[in-house]
CSV table of C-alpha atoms and ligand atoms in Angstrom, one decimal:
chain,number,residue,atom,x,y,z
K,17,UNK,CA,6.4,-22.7,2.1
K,18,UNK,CA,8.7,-20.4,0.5
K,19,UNK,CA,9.3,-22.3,-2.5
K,20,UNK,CA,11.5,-19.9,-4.3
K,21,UNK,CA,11.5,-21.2,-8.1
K,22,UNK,CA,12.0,-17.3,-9.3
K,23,UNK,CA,15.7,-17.3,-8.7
K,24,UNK,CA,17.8,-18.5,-11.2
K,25,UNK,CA,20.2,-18.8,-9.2
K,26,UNK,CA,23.9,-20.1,-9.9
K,27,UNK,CA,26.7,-19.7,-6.9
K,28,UNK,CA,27.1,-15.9,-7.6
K,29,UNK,CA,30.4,-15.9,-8.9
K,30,UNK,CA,29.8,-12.9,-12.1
K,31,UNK,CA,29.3,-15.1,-14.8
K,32,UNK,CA,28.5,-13.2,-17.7
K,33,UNK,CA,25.4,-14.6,-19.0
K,34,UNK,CA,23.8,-15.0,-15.7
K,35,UNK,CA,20.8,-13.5,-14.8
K,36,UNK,CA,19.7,-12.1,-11.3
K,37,UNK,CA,16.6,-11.6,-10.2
K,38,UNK,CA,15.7,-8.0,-9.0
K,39,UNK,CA,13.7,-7.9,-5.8
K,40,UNK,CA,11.4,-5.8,-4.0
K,41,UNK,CA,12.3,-5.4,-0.3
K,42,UNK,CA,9.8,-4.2,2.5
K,43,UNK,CA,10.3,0.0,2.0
K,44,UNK,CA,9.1,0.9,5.4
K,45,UNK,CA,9.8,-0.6,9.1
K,46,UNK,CA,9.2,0.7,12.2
K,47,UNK,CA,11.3,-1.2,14.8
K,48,UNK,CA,10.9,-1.3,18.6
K,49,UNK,CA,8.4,-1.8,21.4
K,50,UNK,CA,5.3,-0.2,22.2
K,51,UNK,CA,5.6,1.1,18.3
K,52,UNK,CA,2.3,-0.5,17.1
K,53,UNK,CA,1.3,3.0,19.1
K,54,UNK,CA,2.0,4.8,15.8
K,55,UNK,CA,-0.3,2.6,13.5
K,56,UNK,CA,-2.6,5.3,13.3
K,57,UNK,CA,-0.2,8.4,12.0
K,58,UNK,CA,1.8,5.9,10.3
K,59,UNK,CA,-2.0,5.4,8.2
K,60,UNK,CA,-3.3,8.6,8.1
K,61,UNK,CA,-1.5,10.0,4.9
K,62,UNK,CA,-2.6,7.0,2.8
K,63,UNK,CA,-6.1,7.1,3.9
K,64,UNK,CA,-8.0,8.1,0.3
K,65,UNK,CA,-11.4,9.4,1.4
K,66,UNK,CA,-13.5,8.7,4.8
K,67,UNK,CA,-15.6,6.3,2.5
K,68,UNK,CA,-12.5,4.1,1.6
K,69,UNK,CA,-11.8,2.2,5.1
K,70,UNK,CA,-8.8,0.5,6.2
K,71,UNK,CA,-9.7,-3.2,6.8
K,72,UNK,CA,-7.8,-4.8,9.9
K,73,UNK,CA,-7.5,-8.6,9.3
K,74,UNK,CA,-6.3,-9.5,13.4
K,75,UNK,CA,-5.7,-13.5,14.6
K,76,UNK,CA,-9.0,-13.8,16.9
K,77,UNK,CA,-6.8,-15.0,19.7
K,78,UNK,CA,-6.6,-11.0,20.3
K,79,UNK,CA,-10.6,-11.2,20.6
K,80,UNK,CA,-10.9,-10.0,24.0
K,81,UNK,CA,-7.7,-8.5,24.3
K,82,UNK,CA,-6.4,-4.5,25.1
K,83,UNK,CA,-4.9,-5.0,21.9
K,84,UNK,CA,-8.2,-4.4,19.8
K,85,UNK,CA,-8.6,-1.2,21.7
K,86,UNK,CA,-5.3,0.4,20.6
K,87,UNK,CA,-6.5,-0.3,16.5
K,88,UNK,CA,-6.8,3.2,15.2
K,89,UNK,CA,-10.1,2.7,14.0
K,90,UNK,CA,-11.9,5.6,12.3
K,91,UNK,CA,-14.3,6.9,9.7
K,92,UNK,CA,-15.9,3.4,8.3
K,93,UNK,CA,-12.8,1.1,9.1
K,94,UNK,CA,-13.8,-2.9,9.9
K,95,UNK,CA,-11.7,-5.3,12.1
K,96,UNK,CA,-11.9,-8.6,10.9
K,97,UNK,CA,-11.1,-11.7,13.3
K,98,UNK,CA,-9.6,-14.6,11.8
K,99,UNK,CA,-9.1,-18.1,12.8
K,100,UNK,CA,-5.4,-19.0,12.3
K,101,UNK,CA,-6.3,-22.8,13.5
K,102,UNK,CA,-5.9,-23.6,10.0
K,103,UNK,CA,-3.5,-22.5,7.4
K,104,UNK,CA,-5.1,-20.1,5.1
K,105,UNK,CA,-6.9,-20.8,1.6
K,106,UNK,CA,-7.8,-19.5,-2.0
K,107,UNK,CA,-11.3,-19.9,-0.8
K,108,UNK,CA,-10.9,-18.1,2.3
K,109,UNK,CA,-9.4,-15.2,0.6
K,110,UNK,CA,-12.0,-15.0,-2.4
K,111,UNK,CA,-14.5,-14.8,0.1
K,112,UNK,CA,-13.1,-12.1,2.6
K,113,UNK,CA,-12.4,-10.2,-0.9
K,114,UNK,CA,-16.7,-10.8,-2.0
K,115,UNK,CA,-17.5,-9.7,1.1
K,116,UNK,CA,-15.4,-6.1,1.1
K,117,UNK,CA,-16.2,-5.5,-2.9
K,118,UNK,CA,-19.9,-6.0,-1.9
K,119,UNK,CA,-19.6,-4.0,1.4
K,120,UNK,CA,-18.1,-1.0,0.0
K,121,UNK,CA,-18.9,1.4,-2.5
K,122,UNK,CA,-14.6,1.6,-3.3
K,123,UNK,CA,-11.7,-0.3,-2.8
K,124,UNK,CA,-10.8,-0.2,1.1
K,125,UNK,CA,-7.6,2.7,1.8
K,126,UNK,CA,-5.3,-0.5,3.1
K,127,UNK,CA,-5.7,-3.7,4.6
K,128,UNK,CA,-3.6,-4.2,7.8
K,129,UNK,CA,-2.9,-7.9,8.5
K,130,UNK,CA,-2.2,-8.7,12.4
K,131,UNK,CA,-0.8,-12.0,13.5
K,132,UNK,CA,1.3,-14.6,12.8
K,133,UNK,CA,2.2,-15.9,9.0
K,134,UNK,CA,-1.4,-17.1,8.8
K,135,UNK,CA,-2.7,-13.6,8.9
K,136,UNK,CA,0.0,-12.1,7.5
K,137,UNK,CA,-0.1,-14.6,4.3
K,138,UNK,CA,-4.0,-13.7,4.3
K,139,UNK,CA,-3.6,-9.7,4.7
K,140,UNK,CA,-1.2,-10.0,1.4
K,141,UNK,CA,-3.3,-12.4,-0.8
K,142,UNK,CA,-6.5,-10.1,0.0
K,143,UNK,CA,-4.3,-6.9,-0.8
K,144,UNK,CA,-3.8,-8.4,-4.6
K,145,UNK,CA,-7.1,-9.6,-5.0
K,146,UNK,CA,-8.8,-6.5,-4.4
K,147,UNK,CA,-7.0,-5.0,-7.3
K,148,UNK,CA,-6.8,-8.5,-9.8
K,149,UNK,CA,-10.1,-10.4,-11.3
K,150,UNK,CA,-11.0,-13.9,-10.9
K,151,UNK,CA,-9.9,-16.4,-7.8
K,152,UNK,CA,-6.3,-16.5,-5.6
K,153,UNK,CA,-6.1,-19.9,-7.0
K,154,UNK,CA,-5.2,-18.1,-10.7
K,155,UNK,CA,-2.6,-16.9,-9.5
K,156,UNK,CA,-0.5,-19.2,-7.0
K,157,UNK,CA,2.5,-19.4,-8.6
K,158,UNK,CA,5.6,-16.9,-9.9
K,159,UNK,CA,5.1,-14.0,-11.3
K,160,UNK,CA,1.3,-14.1,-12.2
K,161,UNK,CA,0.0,-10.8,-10.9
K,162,UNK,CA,-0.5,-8.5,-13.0
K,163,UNK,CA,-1.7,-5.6,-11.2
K,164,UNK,CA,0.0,-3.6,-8.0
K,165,UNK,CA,-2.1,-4.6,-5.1
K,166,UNK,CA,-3.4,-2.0,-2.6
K,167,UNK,CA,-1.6,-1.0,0.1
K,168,UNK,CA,-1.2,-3.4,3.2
K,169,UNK,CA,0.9,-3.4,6.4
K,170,UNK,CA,1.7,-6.3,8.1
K,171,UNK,CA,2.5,-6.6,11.9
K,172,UNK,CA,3.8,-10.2,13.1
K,173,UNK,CA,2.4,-11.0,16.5
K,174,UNK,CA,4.7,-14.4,16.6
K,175,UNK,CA,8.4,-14.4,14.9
K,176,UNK,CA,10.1,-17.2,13.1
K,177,UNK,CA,8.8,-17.4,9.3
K,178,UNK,CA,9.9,-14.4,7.6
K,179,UNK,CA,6.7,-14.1,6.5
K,180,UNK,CA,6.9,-10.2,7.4
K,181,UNK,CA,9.7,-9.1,4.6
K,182,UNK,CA,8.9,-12.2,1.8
K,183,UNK,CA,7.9,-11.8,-1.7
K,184,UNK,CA,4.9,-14.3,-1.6
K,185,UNK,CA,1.6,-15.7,0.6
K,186,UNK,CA,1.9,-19.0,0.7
K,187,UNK,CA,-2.0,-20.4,0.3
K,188,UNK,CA,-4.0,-24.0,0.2
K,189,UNK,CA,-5.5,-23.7,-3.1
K,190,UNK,CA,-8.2,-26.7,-4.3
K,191,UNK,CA,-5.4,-28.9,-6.6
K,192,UNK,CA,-1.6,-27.6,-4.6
K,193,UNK,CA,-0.7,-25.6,-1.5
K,194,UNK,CA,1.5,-22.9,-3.4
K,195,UNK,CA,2.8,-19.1,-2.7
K,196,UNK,CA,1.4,-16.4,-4.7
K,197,UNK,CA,5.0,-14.8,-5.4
K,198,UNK,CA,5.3,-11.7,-6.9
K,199,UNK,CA,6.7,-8.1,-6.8
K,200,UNK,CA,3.4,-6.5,-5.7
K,201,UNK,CA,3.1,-9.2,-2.4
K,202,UNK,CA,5.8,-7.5,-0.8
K,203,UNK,CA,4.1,-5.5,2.5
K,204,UNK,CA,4.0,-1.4,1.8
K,205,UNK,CA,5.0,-1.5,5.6
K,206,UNK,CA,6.0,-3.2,8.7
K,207,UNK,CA,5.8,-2.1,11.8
K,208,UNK,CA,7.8,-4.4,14.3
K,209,UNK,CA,6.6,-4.2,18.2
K,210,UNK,CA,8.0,-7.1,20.0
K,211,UNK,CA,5.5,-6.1,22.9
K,212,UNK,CA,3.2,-7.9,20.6
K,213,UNK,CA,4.8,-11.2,20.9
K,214,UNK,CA,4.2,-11.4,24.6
K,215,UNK,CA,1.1,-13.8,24.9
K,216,UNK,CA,2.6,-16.3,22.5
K,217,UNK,CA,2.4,-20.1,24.4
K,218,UNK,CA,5.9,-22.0,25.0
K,219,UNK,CA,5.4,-24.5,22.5
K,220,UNK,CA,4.3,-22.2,19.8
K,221,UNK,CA,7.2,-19.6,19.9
K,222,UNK,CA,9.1,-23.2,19.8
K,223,UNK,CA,7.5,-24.1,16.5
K,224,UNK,CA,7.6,-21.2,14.8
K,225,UNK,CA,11.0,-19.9,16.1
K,226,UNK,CA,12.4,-23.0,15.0
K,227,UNK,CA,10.8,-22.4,11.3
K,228,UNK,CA,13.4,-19.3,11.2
K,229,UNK,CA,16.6,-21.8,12.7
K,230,UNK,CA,15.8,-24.2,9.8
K,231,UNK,CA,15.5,-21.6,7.4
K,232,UNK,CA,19.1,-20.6,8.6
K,233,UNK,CA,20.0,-23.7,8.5
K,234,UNK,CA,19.5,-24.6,4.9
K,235,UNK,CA,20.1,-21.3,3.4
K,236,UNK,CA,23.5,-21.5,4.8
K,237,UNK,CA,24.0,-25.6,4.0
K,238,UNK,CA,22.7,-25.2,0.6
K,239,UNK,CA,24.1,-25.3,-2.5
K,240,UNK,CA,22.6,-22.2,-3.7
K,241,UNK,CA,24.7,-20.0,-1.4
K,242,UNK,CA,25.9,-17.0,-1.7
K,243,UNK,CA,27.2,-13.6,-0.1
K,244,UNK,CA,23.7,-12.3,0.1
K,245,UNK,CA,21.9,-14.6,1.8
K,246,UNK,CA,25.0,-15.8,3.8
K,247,UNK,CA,25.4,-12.3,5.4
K,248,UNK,CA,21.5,-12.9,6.6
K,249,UNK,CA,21.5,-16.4,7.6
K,250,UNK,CA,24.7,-16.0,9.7
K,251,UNK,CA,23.4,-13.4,11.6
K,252,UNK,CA,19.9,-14.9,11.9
K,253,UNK,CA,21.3,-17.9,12.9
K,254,UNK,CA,23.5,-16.3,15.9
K,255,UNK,CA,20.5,-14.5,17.0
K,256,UNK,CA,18.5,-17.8,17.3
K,257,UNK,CA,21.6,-19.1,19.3
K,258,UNK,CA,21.2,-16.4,21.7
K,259,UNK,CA,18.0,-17.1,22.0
K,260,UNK,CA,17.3,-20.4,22.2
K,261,UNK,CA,20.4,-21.5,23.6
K,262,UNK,CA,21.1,-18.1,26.0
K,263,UNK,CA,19.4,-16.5,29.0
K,264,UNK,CA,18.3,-13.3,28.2
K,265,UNK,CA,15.6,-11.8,29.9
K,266,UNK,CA,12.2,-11.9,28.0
K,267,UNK,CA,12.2,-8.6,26.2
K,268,UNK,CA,15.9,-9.1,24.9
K,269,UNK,CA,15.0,-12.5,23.9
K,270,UNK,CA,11.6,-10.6,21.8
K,271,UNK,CA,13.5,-8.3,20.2
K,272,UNK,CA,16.2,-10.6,18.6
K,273,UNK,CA,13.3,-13.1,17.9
K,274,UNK,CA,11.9,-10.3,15.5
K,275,UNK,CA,15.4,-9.5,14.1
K,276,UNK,CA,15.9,-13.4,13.5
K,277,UNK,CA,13.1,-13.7,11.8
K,278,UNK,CA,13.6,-10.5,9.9
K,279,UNK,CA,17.1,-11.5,8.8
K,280,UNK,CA,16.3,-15.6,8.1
K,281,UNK,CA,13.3,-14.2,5.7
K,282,UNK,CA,15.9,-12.1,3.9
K,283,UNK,CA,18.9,-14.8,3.8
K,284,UNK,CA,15.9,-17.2,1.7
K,285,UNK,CA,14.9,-14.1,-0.4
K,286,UNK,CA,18.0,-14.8,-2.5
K,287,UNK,CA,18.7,-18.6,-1.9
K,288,UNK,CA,16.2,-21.5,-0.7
K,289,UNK,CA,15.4,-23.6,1.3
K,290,UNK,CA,16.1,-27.8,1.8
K,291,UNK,CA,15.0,-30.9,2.7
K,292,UNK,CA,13.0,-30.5,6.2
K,293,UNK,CA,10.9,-27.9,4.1
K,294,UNK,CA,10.4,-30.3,0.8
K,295,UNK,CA,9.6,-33.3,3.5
K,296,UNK,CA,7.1,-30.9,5.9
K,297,UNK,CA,5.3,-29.6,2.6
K,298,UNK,CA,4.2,-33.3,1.8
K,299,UNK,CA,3.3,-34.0,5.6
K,300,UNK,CA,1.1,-30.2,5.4
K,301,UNK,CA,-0.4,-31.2,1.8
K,302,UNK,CA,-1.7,-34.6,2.9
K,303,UNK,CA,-2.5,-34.4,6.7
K,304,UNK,CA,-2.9,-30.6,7.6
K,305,UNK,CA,0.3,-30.1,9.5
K,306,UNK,CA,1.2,-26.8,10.0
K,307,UNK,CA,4.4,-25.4,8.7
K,308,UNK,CA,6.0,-24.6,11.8
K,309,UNK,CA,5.7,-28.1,13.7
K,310,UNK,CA,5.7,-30.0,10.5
K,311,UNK,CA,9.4,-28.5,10.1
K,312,UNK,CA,10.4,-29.7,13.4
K,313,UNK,CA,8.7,-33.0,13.0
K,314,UNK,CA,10.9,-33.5,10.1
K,315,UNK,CA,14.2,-31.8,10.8
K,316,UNK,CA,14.9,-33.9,13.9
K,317,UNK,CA,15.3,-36.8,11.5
K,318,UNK,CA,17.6,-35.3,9.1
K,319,UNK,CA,20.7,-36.1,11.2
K,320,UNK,CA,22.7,-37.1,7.6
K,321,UNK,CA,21.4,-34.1,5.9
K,322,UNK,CA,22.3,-31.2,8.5
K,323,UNK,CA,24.6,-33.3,11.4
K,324,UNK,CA,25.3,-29.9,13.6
K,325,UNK,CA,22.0,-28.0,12.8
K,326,UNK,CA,19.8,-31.1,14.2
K,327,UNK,CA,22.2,-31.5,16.9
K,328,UNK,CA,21.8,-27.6,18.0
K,329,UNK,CA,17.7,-28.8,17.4
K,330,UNK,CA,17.8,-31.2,20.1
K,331,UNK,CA,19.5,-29.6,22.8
K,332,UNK,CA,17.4,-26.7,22.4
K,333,UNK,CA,14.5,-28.6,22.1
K,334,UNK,CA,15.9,-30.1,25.6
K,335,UNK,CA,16.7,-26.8,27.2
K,336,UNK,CA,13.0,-25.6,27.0
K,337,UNK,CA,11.6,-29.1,27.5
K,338,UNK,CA,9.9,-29.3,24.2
K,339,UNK,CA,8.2,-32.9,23.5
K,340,UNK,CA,7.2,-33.3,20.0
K,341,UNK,CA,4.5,-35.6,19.0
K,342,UNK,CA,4.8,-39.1,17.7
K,343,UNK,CA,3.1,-41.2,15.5
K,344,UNK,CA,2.0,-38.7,13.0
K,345,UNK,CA,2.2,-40.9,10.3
K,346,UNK,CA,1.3,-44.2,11.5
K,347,UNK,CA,-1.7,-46.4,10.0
K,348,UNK,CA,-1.6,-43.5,6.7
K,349,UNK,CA,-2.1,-45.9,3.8
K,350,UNK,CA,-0.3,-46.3,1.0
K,351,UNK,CA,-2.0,-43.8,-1.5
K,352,UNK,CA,-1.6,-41.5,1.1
K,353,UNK,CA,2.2,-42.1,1.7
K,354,UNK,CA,2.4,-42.1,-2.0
K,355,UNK,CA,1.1,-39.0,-1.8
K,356,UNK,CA,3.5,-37.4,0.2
K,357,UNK,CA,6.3,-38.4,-1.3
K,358,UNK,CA,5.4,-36.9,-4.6
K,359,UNK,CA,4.2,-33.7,-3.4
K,360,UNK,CA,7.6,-33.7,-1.2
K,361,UNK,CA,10.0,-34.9,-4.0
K,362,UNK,CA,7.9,-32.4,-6.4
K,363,UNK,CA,10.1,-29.7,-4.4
K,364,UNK,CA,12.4,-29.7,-7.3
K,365,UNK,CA,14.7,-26.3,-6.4
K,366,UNK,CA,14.4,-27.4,-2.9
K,367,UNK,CA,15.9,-30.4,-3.5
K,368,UNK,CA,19.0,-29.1,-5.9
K,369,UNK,CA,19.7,-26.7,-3.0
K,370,UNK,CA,20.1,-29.3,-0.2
K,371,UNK,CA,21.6,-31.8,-2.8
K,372,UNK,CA,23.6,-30.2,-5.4
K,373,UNK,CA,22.0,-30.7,-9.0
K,374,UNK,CA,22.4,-34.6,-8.3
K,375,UNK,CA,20.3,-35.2,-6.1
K,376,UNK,CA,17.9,-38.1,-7.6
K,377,UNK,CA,20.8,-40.0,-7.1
K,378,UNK,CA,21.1,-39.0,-2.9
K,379,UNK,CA,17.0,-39.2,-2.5
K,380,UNK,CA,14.8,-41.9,-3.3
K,381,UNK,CA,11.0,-42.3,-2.5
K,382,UNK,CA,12.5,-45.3,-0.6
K,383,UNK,CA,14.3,-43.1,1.7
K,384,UNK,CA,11.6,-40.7,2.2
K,385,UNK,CA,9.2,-43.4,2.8
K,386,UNK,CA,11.7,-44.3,6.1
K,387,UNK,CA,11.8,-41.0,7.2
K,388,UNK,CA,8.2,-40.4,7.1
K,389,UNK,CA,7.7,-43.9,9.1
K,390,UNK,CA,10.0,-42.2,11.9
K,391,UNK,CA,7.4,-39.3,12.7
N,10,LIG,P1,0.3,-18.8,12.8
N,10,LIG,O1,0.0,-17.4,12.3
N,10,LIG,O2,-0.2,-20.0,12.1
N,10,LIG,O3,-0.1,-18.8,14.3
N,10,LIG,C1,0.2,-19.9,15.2
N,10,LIG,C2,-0.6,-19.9,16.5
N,10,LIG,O4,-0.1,-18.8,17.3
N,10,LIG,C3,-2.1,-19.6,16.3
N,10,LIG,O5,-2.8,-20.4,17.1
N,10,LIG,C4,-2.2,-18.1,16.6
N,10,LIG,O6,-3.5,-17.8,17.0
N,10,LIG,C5,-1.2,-18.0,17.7
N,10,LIG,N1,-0.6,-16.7,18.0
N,10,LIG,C6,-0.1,-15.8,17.1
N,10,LIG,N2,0.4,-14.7,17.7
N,10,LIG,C7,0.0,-14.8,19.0
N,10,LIG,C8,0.2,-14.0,20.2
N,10,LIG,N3,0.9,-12.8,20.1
N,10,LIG,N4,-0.3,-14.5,21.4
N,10,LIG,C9,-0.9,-15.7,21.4
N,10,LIG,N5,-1.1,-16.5,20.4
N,10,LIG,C10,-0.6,-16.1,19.2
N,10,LIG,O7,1.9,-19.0,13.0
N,10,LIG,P2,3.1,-18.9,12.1
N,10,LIG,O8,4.0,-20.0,12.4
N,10,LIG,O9,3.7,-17.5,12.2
N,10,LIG,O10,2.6,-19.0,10.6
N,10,LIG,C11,2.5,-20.2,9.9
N,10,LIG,C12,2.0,-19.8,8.5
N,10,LIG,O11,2.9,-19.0,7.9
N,10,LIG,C13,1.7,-21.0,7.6
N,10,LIG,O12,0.5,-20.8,7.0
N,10,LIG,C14,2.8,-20.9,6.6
N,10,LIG,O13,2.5,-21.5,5.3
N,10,LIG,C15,3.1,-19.4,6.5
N,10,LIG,N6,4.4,-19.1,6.1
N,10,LIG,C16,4.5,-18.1,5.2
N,10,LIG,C17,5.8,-17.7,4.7
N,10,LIG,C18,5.9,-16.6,3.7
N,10,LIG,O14,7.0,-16.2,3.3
N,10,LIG,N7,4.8,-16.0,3.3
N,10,LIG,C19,6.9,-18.3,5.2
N,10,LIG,C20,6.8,-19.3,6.1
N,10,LIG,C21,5.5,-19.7,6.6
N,11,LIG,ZN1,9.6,-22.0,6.7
C-alpha cells in the first residue's frame, strides 16, 4: 500500500510557502533482457571482505529452477527461499534479521531481494533492520529510520507495483499493515531483466499488472496532480494500453510491462493514490487479500469514481478472459465489516486525493458498506 502521507503536497502551482519534499530515486538500473547475467560484476565492487556475504532473498517459486544456478554465489553468500503466499510481516523480517546477525560474525556485503513486491518489500525492510535496533514494527511509518540501511538490489520477477523504484516496504505489523517509508528504503540498485518475468501465470500478471493501471489511474484522476507525476502516469498508462489492450508479441509486451511499472511507481512517488487502494487496504487488513487482486476486486466497482478507467478494466479483463472471484465478503459479520470500513476510511490522504479536501461529504461508511457487499 503506498500510502504516501510524506508529501505535503498542494497542486504545484509555486506557492511561496510551500514545501516540497525532496526524494531519493533508485541511482542505478540496468535495463534489458538476459541482464540479470551481470549480477555478479555488478556485486563485486561492493563486496567488503569474503567473510561479509551477500544474502539472496529469491520467491521459492524459483526453487528448482535454472534461475538459482545463474546466482553469483561466492565466498560465504546464502540464498534464502521465501514464501510469497502471504504478504510479508514485521515478524518475518525480525526473524530473517536474528537469524543473519547470529549467523555471521559482520553485517552481510548486500542483500539482493528476487521476486515480486513480496520479496522485494522483504529484501528492503531486512536491508534497514540490519543496520537499526529493535523490531520493523518501530518503525512502519514516515520518516522513522534513522540509520542508512546496507546495500540491497532489488530485481522484480513480476511487474505492476512499483515496488522496484518506491521509497517504502509496505509490511503487516501486529496492530496496522503500514510502509516503512524513508529515504534509506530506496533500492542501491535495480537491475531490470524482463526474461525474468517469463514463468508468471495468466491470472497473476493480470493482478499485478492491473496494480500498476490503477495506480495510473488515480495518480492522474486525483486531486493531487501535478506535472511530475502526470508526465509518469501518462506514459505508464499508454504502456499498459499497449499491453493489455494490444498484440504485441510476448517479449515486447515484457519489456513495456517493466517500463509501466517503472514509470506508474514514479507517477505515485510525487502524488497518491485513491479510492480502490483505500477500499483494498481494508479488504487486505481484515481478510488477507493480497494487494494486487484486492485492487481489482474493488476497482471494478468504482464505475462513479473512475467512469473510463473501470470501463478500460473490463474490457481488458474480457480480452484475456480474466474471471474475478465473487462472494468475498459475504456472511463477514458486522465487527468485521466495521472493521474494514475504518481501516479503509482511515486512508485519510488517499481519500483527499480521489475526493478533493471534501470528501467526508462524497464517502460515507454507508456507501462503503454497499460496495464491500458487491465483492
Ligand atoms: P508477489 O510478490 O506477492 O507475487 C505474486 C505471486 O507471483 C506469487 O505467488 C509469486 O510466487 C509469483 N511469482 C512472482 N514472480 C514469478 C515468476 N517470474 N514466475 C512465476 N511466479 C512468479 O506479487 P506482487 O503483486 O508483485 O507484490 C505484492 C506485494 O507488493 C504486496 O505485499 C504489496 O503490499 C506490495 N506492494 C509494495 C509496494 C511498494 O511500493 N513497496 C507497492 C505496491 C505493492
Ligand atoms: Zn498498488
Amino acid at each position: 500500500m503506498e500510502f504516501n502521507k510524506d508529501l505535503e503536497v498542494q497542486p504545484v502551482t509555486g506557492k511561496a510557502n510551500t514545501r516540497y519534499r525532496n526524494f531519493p530515486m533508485v541511482p542505478r538500473v540496468i535495463f534489458g533482457a538476459g541482464s540479470f547475467g551481470q549480477l555478479g560484476e555488478i556485486l563485486m565492487p561492493h563486496r567488503k571482505n569474503s567473510d561479509a556475504p551477500m544474502l539472496f532473498l529469491i520467491d521459492d517459486v524459483f526453487m528448482q529452477q535454472e534461475l538459482v544456478s545463474r546466482i553469483p554465489r561466492i565466498f560465504n553468500d546464502q540464498i534464502i527461499f521465501i514464501s510469497a503466499e502471504e504478504e510479508p510481516k514485521t515478524e518475518q523480517v525480525d526473524t530473517i534479521v536474528a537469524e543473519i546477525i547470529k549467523e555471521y560474525s559482520e553485517l552481510p556485503s548486500g542483500i539482493v531481494g528476487i521476486g515480486g513486491g513480496t520479496l522485494l518489500d522483504l529484501a528492503k525492510a531486512v536491508a534497514l533492520m540490519l543496520t537499526n535496533k529493535g523490531s520493523a514494527s518501530e518503525y512502519q511509518g514516515w520518516d522513522l529510520v534513522q540509520k542508512p540501511s546496507i546495500y540491497h538490489v532489488g530485481i522484480p520477477t513480476i511487474s505492476g507495483t512499483g515496488a522496484e523504484v518506491s521509497r517504502t516496504t509496505v509490511l503487516m505489523g501486529p496492530e496496522m499493515k503500514l510502509g516503512i517509508n524513508s529515504d534509506y528504503t530506496t533500492f542501491d540498485q535495480v537491475i531490470l531483466d524482463p526474461e525474468l518475468l517469463a514463468g508468471v501465470s495468466k491470472e497473476q500478471w493480470f493482478y499485478t499488472g492491473m496494480d500498476c493501471f490503477i495506480h495510473c489511474i488515480e495518480s492522474l484522476n486525483g486531486t493531487y496532480l501535478n506535472a511530475f507525476s502526470q508526465s509518469y502516469g501518462e506514459k505508464a498508462l499508454d504502456l499498459c494500453m499497449e499491453v493489455f489492450l494490444g498484440d504485441l508479441p510476448p517479449e515486447a509486451s515484457r519489456d513495456k510491462l517493466m517500463m509501466a511499472s517503472w514509470h506508474g511507481g514514479m507517477s505515485i512517488a510525487y502524488s497518491q493514490v485513491g479510492v480502490a487502494h483505500a477500499m483494498s487496504y481494508g479488504l487486505s487488513y481484515v481478510l488477507g487479500v493480497k494487494h494486487g487482486i484486492g485492487n481489482c476486486l474493488v476497482f471494478q466497482h468504482l464505475q462513479e469514481f473512475y467512469p473510463e478507467g473501470v470501463a478500460l478494466f473490463n474490457k481488458m479483463r474480457q480480452k484475456h478472459g480474466i474471471i474475478l472471484p465473487t462472494g468475498i465478503c459475504k456472511g463477514l459479520s458486522e465487527a468485521q465489516f466495521e472493521t474494514m470500513i475504518r481501516v479503509s476510511l482511515g486512508m485519510q490522504p488517499l481519500w483527499e486525493n480521489a475526493l478533493g479536501k471534501d470528501w467526508r461529504k462524497i464517502i460515507s461508511p454507508e456507501k462503503l458498506r454497499a460496495i464491500y457487499n458487491k465483492i
